[in-house]
Amino acid sequence: MSRGHPEAKAACRDRLYSPRVGFRAGLVKVFQRYVERIFCSQTRSTSSIHARPTSSRSKKQSRPVSLIEEENHVARQIRDIYSSRLRAPPTPPRGRFLAQAVRSERLRQEYTLTLPLPSGRASLAGDIRHATSTIDLTRFLAGLPGIAAPTIKKTNPEDLVGRMFPPWATSCGARHVAACFWSWLCVLDDLTENKDTRIALENIVSILSRSPYDPLPSSPLAVSLMGAFHSAVQTASITNQNPLDPVDPIREPWKEVFWSEVATVARALLAEQDLDDQKFTMQEWLDLRVLTISARPLLVLLQASFGLPASSGPLVIGPLKNLPLILGLQNDILGFDKDFSSGNPLSAVQLLIRDGMDKKNALLRIVGLHNRLVMEMTVDAEDFDGTDQERDFVTAASRWPNAMALWMVSCERYK
């Protein structure tokens, strides 16, 4: 068996993922307690992909509270992934969730994803803000290298953003930047599947480490990689849709926060290249996955669109604490056939298979965890108490698993 997560290999070898009774069940419980102690005391950190601390405190303490909490939530779910008795999600209450039937053609396995209901006008408390839903990417696409066009055509970012950012409730400026970001990200993601792209990624991280208002370096590489996206952010407006005196760049508080979150995504993509295919653990992968799935930059745009102060702190706490993980698991689930065919090891499902678990059991185990987390988040979001703006933000974001899943199911990129 290949090298990998020791607890996973033990579980697969002894078939601990199946319930047992009697004396063997007692051994299972002892093993579970042992694994939990390991994870509680040795949770790994992704501090290397974030800014270096400026004080003598530990790396964990010096990092933003929201990211530390995110990692703690990830560690808890990893214990469930490798538990001998993964908690089965309860039956979704009728009328509150969508059951999306999906089939893995590679495994000839059908499964059901539990999803929140899509966003609707009645689900948001605030006033209707903008009725226009059209996203015009003509100018943005004209600034990209010609090689990017096929990727963006297969990606169909307008469809995803239209689902994630309800046009009757969110800013057209937010939707435009979100579509530009997602297009740029998919091109970058395809680029980084080739391990020989470190120089390009390092250039991107360097640019993103500056202010979004700073001019781009004049090198052809910088302009090719970042020119169109940088311009889209500089000229966008979320807080003022029709400025009387338009300026270039338009300065709005959300831009610095958004740019910083995009930089974190780029650093995580760079860190992915350092993962050894046979050695990295589920903890290492999911610590990066909750960042590379790129929920946080999009949440900044949603936050600004609902008129909330620009801040990284409250993005994924409270009801949304597991949103990045849900979206990351969802991407690994729905992208499994493509990952398996191409031999891409960067997937929670692929990791379980690498460590010896049966392919169908591995897929269904991640599906089960995803479904439970979706139900917990949706219920927590419904119970959330805050201002109208805060409730609208939480409600809209909590529907994103629906938007992402239905986009992926229909997207040519994943076929």
XYZ file of N, CA and C in Angstrom, residues 60-230:
513
model
N 0.304 30.129 14.629
C -1.131 29.913 14.759
C -1.802 31.123 15.390
N -1.178 31.690 16.425
C -1.774 32.810 17.117
C -1.717 34.083 16.291
N -0.732 34.187 15.406
C -0.543 35.430 14.675
C -1.448 35.547 13.466
N -2.160 34.502 13.123
C -2.970 34.508 11.917
C -4.370 35.022 12.202
N -5.092 35.474 11.168
C -6.451 35.978 11.382
C -7.318 34.951 12.085
N -8.144 35.421 13.015
C -8.975 34.511 13.808
C -9.864 33.671 12.915
N -10.418 34.267 11.857
C -11.342 33.526 11.000
C -10.657 32.349 10.325
N -9.379 32.506 9.941
C -8.660 31.411 9.299
C -8.320 30.324 10.305
N -7.982 30.713 11.538
C -7.704 29.721 12.575
C -8.958 28.905 12.860
N -10.103 29.579 12.995
C -11.354 28.871 13.233
C -11.675 27.944 12.068
N -11.385 28.403 10.852
C -11.639 27.594 9.666
C -10.856 26.287 9.744
N -9.581 26.379 10.132
C -8.755 25.184 10.242
C -9.286 24.251 11.330
N -9.749 24.824 12.455
C -10.282 23.988 13.522
C -11.516 23.225 13.049
N -12.374 23.891 12.283
C -13.546 23.206 11.742
C -13.112 22.093 10.790
N -12.099 22.356 9.987
C -11.602 21.339 9.064
C -11.096 20.127 9.836
N -10.333 20.370 10.903
C -9.787 19.261 11.691
C -10.903 18.391 12.269
N -11.983 19.034 12.713
C -13.099 18.257 13.268
C -13.726 17.362 12.203
N -13.865 17.887 10.999
C -14.490 17.093 9.942
C -13.574 15.963 9.481
N -12.272 16.170 9.539
C -11.342 15.103 9.169
C -11.471 13.933 10.135
N -11.678 14.229 11.402
C -11.894 13.140 12.362
C -13.124 12.331 11.967
N -14.141 13.018 11.440
C -15.334 12.302 10.990
C -15.044 11.467 9.742
N -14.255 12.031 8.824
C -13.950 11.301 7.589
C -13.316 9.960 7.898
N -12.413 9.934 8.879
C -11.690 8.709 9.197
C -12.310 7.932 10.355
N -13.451 8.395 10.837
C -14.108 7.693 11.931
C -14.670 6.364 11.447
N -14.670 5.369 12.327
C -15.255 4.079 11.962
C -16.767 4.164 11.854
N -17.341 5.186 12.465
C -18.799 5.345 12.435
C -19.128 6.775 12.015
N -18.972 7.056 10.744
C -19.303 8.384 10.234
C -20.777 8.660 10.485
N -21.044 9.807 11.101
C -22.431 10.154 11.400
C -23.228 10.314 10.111
N -24.284 9.554 9.989
C -25.128 9.674 8.802
C -25.940 10.960 8.896
N -26.063 11.691 7.786
C -26.881 12.905 7.838
C -28.336 12.546 8.070
N -29.058 13.340 8.858
C -30.481 13.057 9.058
C -31.246 13.225 7.755
N -32.434 12.688 7.730
C -33.270 12.840 6.539
C -33.659 14.304 6.372
N -33.385 14.894 5.212
C -33.702 16.319 5.025
C -35.199 16.571 5.159
N -35.600 17.587 5.923
C -37.025 17.914 6.016
C -37.591 18.244 4.641
N -38.753 17.737 4.355
C -39.363 17.954 3.048
C -39.640 19.438 2.836
N -39.298 19.920 1.659
C -39.573 21.301 1.309
C -38.494 22.287 1.702
N -37.463 21.835 2.423
C -36.412 22.754 2.865
C -35.089 22.505 2.157
N -34.977 21.375 1.475
C -33.733 21.038 0.792
C -34.046 20.446 -0.575
N -33.041 20.481 -1.428
C -33.145 19.885 -2.754
C -32.288 18.626 -2.784
N -32.850 17.529 -3.244
C -32.097 16.288 -3.410
C -31.679 16.183 -4.872
N -30.396 16.374 -5.132
C -29.881 16.358 -6.498
C -29.268 14.990 -6.800
N -29.902 14.245 -7.689
C -29.374 12.936 -8.079
C -28.203 13.121 -9.036
N -27.114 12.425 -8.761
C -25.901 12.518 -9.578
C -25.392 11.103 -9.825
N -24.704 10.926 -10.923
C -24.135 9.613 -11.238
C -22.670 9.765 -11.612
N -21.832 8.958 -10.992
C -20.435 8.863 -11.404
C -20.349 7.817 -12.503
N -20.078 8.276 -13.713
C -19.985 7.341 -14.830
C -18.766 6.443 -14.683
N -17.714 6.977 -14.117
C -16.495 6.190 -13.938
C -16.734 5.008 -13.012
N -17.497 5.217 -11.926
C -17.759 4.149 -10.957
C -19.100 3.462 -11.189
N -19.892 4.003 -12.112
C -21.261 3.509 -12.317
C -22.017 3.509 -10.993
N -21.876 4.621 -10.299
C -22.440 4.760 -8.958
C -23.340 5.982 -8.908
N -24.566 5.789 -8.460
C -25.473 6.906 -8.268
C -25.439 7.344 -6.807
N -25.593 8.638 -6.593
C -25.635 9.167 -5.234
C -26.476 10.432 -5.241
N -26.806 10.914 -4.056
C -27.664 12.093 -3.930
C -26.961 13.160 -3.110
N -26.871 14.349 -3.670
C -26.350 15.495 -2.936
C -27.515 16.260 -2.311
N -27.414 16.510 -1.024
C -28.386 17.365 -0.351
C -27.940 18.811 -0.522
N -28.832 19.638 -1.053
C -28.494 21.028 -1.341
C -29.534 21.961 -0.738
N -29.128 23.187 -0.400
C -30.136 24.173 0.005
C -31.023 24.509 -1.187
N -32.183 25.038 -0.911
C -33.017 25.536 -2.001
C -32.341 26.763 -2.612
N -32.564 27.033 -3.894
C -31.934 28.208 -4.510
C -32.464 29.496 -3.908
N -31.675 30.556 -4.051
C -32.100 31.860 -3.540
C -33.343 32.329 -4.275
N -34.265 32.894 -3.531
C -35.474 33.462 -4.119
C -35.726 34.830 -3.528
N -36.545 35.600 -4.189
C -36.814 36.956 -3.705
C -37.364 36.947 -2.286
N -38.217 35.978 -1.987
C -38.864 35.950 -0.675
C -37.889 35.590 0.439
N -36.723 35.010 0.080
C -35.789 34.564 1.116
C -34.942 35.693 1.669
N -34.962 36.866 1.019
C -34.136 37.980 1.455
C -35.001 39.060 2.082
N -34.502 39.600 3.202
C -35.313 40.540 3.975
C -35.247 41.960 3.438
N -34.130 42.337 2.846
C -33.920 43.719 2.430
C -34.680 44.087 1.171
N -34.512 45.339 0.763
C -35.174 45.822 -0.440
C -34.526 45.235 -1.685
N -35.314 45.153 -2.767
C -34.756 44.756 -4.057
C -33.804 45.853 -4.512
N -32.582 45.470 -4.875
C -31.556 46.470 -5.129
C -31.341 46.735 -6.611
N -31.158 45.700 -7.383
C -30.830 45.875 -8.796
C -31.533 44.793 -9.596
N -32.214 45.183 -10.636
C -32.980 44.215 -11.415
C -32.197 43.672 -12.607
N -31.157 44.380 -13.043
C -30.420 43.958 -14.231
C -29.550 42.750 -13.912
N -29.642 41.696 -14.726
C -28.876 40.484 -14.464
C -27.757 40.258 -15.469
N -27.700 41.051 -16.531
C -26.715 40.832 -17.580
C -25.307 41.117 -17.070
N -24.386 40.211 -17.371
C -22.973 40.398 -17.050
C -22.221 40.490 -18.368
N -21.649 41.630 -18.637
C -20.948 41.856 -19.900
C -19.442 41.742 -19.671
N -18.844 40.677 -20.187
C -17.415 40.438 -20.003
C -16.601 40.780 -21.250
N -17.198 41.476 -22.192
C -16.525 41.736 -23.470
C -15.181 42.425 -23.276
N -15.177 43.500 -22.507
C -13.941 44.257 -22.305
C -12.909 43.433 -21.543
N -13.367 42.704 -20.544
C -12.455 41.875 -19.759
C -11.813 40.798 -20.630
N -12.612 40.110 -21.420
C -12.095 39.026 -22.253
C -11.123 39.540 -23.307
N -11.348 40.761 -23.765
C -10.455 41.333 -24.779
C -9.052 41.552 -24.231
N -8.936 41.682 -22.915
C -7.630 41.906 -22.305
C -6.896 40.642 -21.920
N -7.502 39.476 -22.153
C -6.868 38.207 -21.802
C -6.124 37.626 -23.001
N -5.111 36.796 -22.744
C -4.443 36.111 -23.857
C -5.434 35.226 -24.607
N -5.234 35.058 -25.889
C -6.148 34.262 -26.696
C -6.288 32.835 -26.215
N -5.239 32.315 -25.570
C -5.260 30.932 -25.099
C -6.294 30.718 -23.999
N -6.744 31.821 -23.366
C -7.700 31.699 -22.262
C -9.131 31.500 -22.738
N -9.422 31.854 -23.969
C -10.807 31.843 -24.458
C -11.491 30.479 -24.336
N -10.851 29.368 -24.748
C -11.541 28.068 -24.628
C -11.880 27.708 -23.187
N -10.974 28.015 -22.253
C -11.239 27.711 -20.842
C -12.451 28.474 -20.339
N -12.519 29.755 -20.656
C -13.622 30.581 -20.159
C -14.940 30.177 -20.812
N -14.885 29.789 -22.073
C -16.110 29.337 -22.743
C -16.662 28.092 -22.057
N -15.787 27.159 -21.689
C -16.231 25.944 -20.999
C -16.659 26.232 -19.566
N -16.118 27.300 -18.984
C -16.393 27.614 -17.583
C -17.757 28.254 -17.382
N -18.178 29.097 -18.328
C -19.464 29.790 -18.248
C -19.627 30.504 -16.900
N -18.749 31.468 -16.601
C -18.804 32.133 -15.292
C -20.088 32.917 -15.066
N -20.703 33.404 -16.146
C -21.944 34.168 -15.981
C -23.031 33.327 -15.321
N -23.073 32.034 -15.660
C -24.093 31.156 -15.084
C -23.864 30.971 -13.588
N -22.620 30.705 -13.199
C -22.323 30.507 -11.776
C -22.611 31.768 -10.977
N -22.124 32.897 -11.454
C -22.298 34.148 -10.712
C -23.772 34.530 -10.639
N -24.516 34.272 -11.706
C -25.945 34.551 -11.668
C -26.666 33.746 -10.605
N -26.166 32.541 -10.329
C -26.762 31.703 -9.289
C -26.323 32.136 -7.889
N -25.060 32.568 -7.757
C -24.516 32.905 -6.439
C -24.898 34.310 -5.986
N -25.037 35.214 -6.948
C -25.344 36.611 -6.638
C -26.709 36.950 -7.241
N -27.791 36.785 -6.474
C -29.133 37.024 -7.029
C -29.230 38.419 -7.634
N -29.580 38.534 -8.906
C -29.573 39.849 -9.563
C -30.565 40.831 -8.975
N -31.628 40.338 -8.335
C -32.609 41.253 -7.753
C -32.161 41.778 -6.390
N -31.030 41.291 -5.887
C -30.630 41.692 -4.537
C -29.180 42.123 -4.428
N -28.379 41.916 -5.460
C -26.955 42.223 -5.357
C -26.535 43.220 -6.431
N -25.402 43.829 -6.189
C -24.885 44.871 -7.070
C -24.395 44.287 -8.391
N -24.692 44.984 -9.490
C -24.178 44.527 -10.784
C -22.654 44.651 -10.813
N -22.101 45.612 -10.051
C -20.651 45.720 -9.954
C -20.042 44.499 -9.290
N -20.694 43.996 -8.239
C -20.209 42.791 -7.561
C -20.276 41.592 -8.496
N -21.357 41.486 -9.244
C -21.492 40.356 -10.162
C -20.441 40.414 -11.266
N -20.157 41.611 -11.744
C -19.157 41.748 -12.805
C -17.770 41.339 -12.306
N -17.369 41.845 -11.137
C -16.052 41.494 -10.598
C -15.992 40.001 -10.284
N -17.087 39.447 -9.756
C -17.112 38.015 -9.447
C -16.915 37.176 -10.711
N -17.566 37.566 -11.799
C -17.426 36.819 -13.054
C -16.010 36.950 -13.616
N -15.434 38.150 -13.516
C -14.049 38.340 -13.968
C -13.094 37.509 -13.120
N -13.311 37.522 -11.809
C -12.450 36.751 -10.904
C -12.546 35.259 -11.204
N -13.765 34.757 -11.374
C -13.919 33.319 -11.599
C -13.310 32.902 -12.937
N -13.451 33.738 -13.939
C -12.823 33.453 -15.234
C -11.307 33.393 -15.087
N -10.759 34.418 -14.447
C -9.309 34.484 -14.226
C -8.832 33.286 -13.412
N -9.602 32.914 -12.387
C -9.211 31.803 -11.517
C -9.185 30.482 -12.276
N -10.179 30.240 -13.114
C -10.220 28.977 -13.861
C -9.057 28.883 -14.846
N -8.711 30.005 -15.466
C -7.537 30.017 -16.343
C -6.283 29.723 -15.524
N -6.187 30.353 -14.359
C -5.031 30.140 -13.484
C -4.987 28.704 -12.979
N -6.139 28.145 -12.645
C -6.206 26.771 -12.154
C -5.726 25.793 -13.220
N -6.147 26.008 -14.451
C -5.668 25.153 -15.538
C -4.166 25.303 -15.721
N -3.697 26.531 -15.567
C -2.263 26.794 -15.710
C -1.464 26.053 -14.651
N -1.965 26.044 -13.401
C -1.203 25.464 -12.299
C -1.311 23.948 -12.232
N -2.126 23.334 -13.084
C -2.112 21.877 -13.148
C -0.777 21.381 -13.691
N -0.080 22.262 -14.385
C 1.275 21.964 -14.846
C 2.240 22.403 -13.756
N 3.056 21.490 -13.270
C 3.947 21.790 -12.148
C 5.033 22.798 -12.510
N 5.191 23.120 -13.788
C 6.265 24.019 -14.209
C 5.799 25.470 -14.286
N 4.876 25.857 -13.434
C 4.326 27.212 -13.510
C 4.638 28.035 -12.266
N 5.636 27.641 -11.513
C 5.945 28.330 -10.256
C 6.297 29.797 -10.492
N 7.066 30.085 -11.533
C 7.477 31.472 -11.774
C 6.257 32.350 -12.028
N 5.321 31.846 -12.829
C 4.110 32.620 -13.107
C 3.320 32.861 -11.826
N 3.169 31.829 -11.006
C 2.420 31.981 -9.758
C 3.119 32.935 -8.803
N 4.425 32.852 -8.734
C 5.164 33.755 -7.850
C 4.999 35.200 -8.299
N 4.953 35.435 -9.607
C 4.697 36.780 -10.115
C 3.311 37.264 -9.714
N 2.335 36.377 -9.801
C 0.967 36.733 -9.433
C 0.882 37.068 -7.947
N 1.502 36.241 -7.110
C 1.494 36.496 -5.665
C 2.154 37.834 -5.360
N 3.241 38.131 -6.051
C 3.937 39.403 -5.837
C 3.034 40.591 -6.164
N 2.302 40.502 -7.265
C 1.402 41.591 -7.657
C 0.248 41.723 -6.673
N -0.304 40.588 -6.250
C -1.439 40.608 -5.334
C -1.034 41.044 -3.925
N 0.247 40.996 -3.622
C 0.720 41.427 -2.309
C 0.779 42.946 -2.199
N 0.601 43.638 -3.302
C 0.569 45.097 -3.302
C -0.872 45.580 -3.180
N -1.041 46.875 -3.243
C -2.389 47.447 -3.240
C -3.015 47.283 -4.622
N -4.328 47.071 -4.682
C -4.973 46.986 -6.000
C -4.920 48.304 -6.765
N -4.591 49.385 -6.065
C -4.505 50.688 -6.726
C -3.119 50.951 -7.308
N -2.140 50.123 -6.948
C -0.791 50.298 -7.492
C -0.772 49.914 -8.969
N 0.039 50.588 -9.770
C 0.149 50.192 -11.181
C 0.817 48.832 -11.309
N 0.462 48.122 -12.361
C 1.083 46.825 -12.620
C 2.526 47.006 -13.068
N 3.387 46.033 -12.766
C 4.711 46.040 -13.391
C 4.548 46.014 -14.913
N 5.497 46.580 -15.598
C 5.363 46.725 -17.052
C 5.788 45.496 -17.836
N 6.192 44.431 -17.139
C 6.667 43.248 -17.856
C 5.519 42.587 -18.619
N 5.797 42.021 -19.787
C 4.751 41.335 -20.562
C 4.079 40.218 -19.769
N 4.847 39.511 -18.918
C 4.274 38.420 -18.133
C 3.231 38.954 -17.156
N 3.548 40.056 -16.472
C 2.611 40.633 -15.506
C 1.336 41.098 -16.196
N 1.490 41.757 -17.323
C 0.323 42.253 -18.058
C -0.521 41.091 -18.562
N 0.138 40.048 -19.048
C -0.587 38.893 -19.572
C -1.352 38.175 -18.470
N -0.725 38.012 -17.300
C -1.340 37.254 -16.215
C -2.399 38.048 -15.464
N -2.173 39.351 -15.299
C -2.989 40.121 -14.363
C -3.648 41.362 -14.962
N -3.281 41.745 -16.181
C -3.733 43.022 -16.720
C -5.241 43.195 -16.728
N -5.961 42.252 -17.314
C -7.416 42.384 -17.452
C -8.107 42.335 -16.093
N -7.672 41.434 -15.225
C -8.292 41.297 -13.905
C -8.012 42.529 -13.052
N -6.777 43.006 -13.078
C -6.396 44.200 -12.325
C -7.237 45.395 -12.764
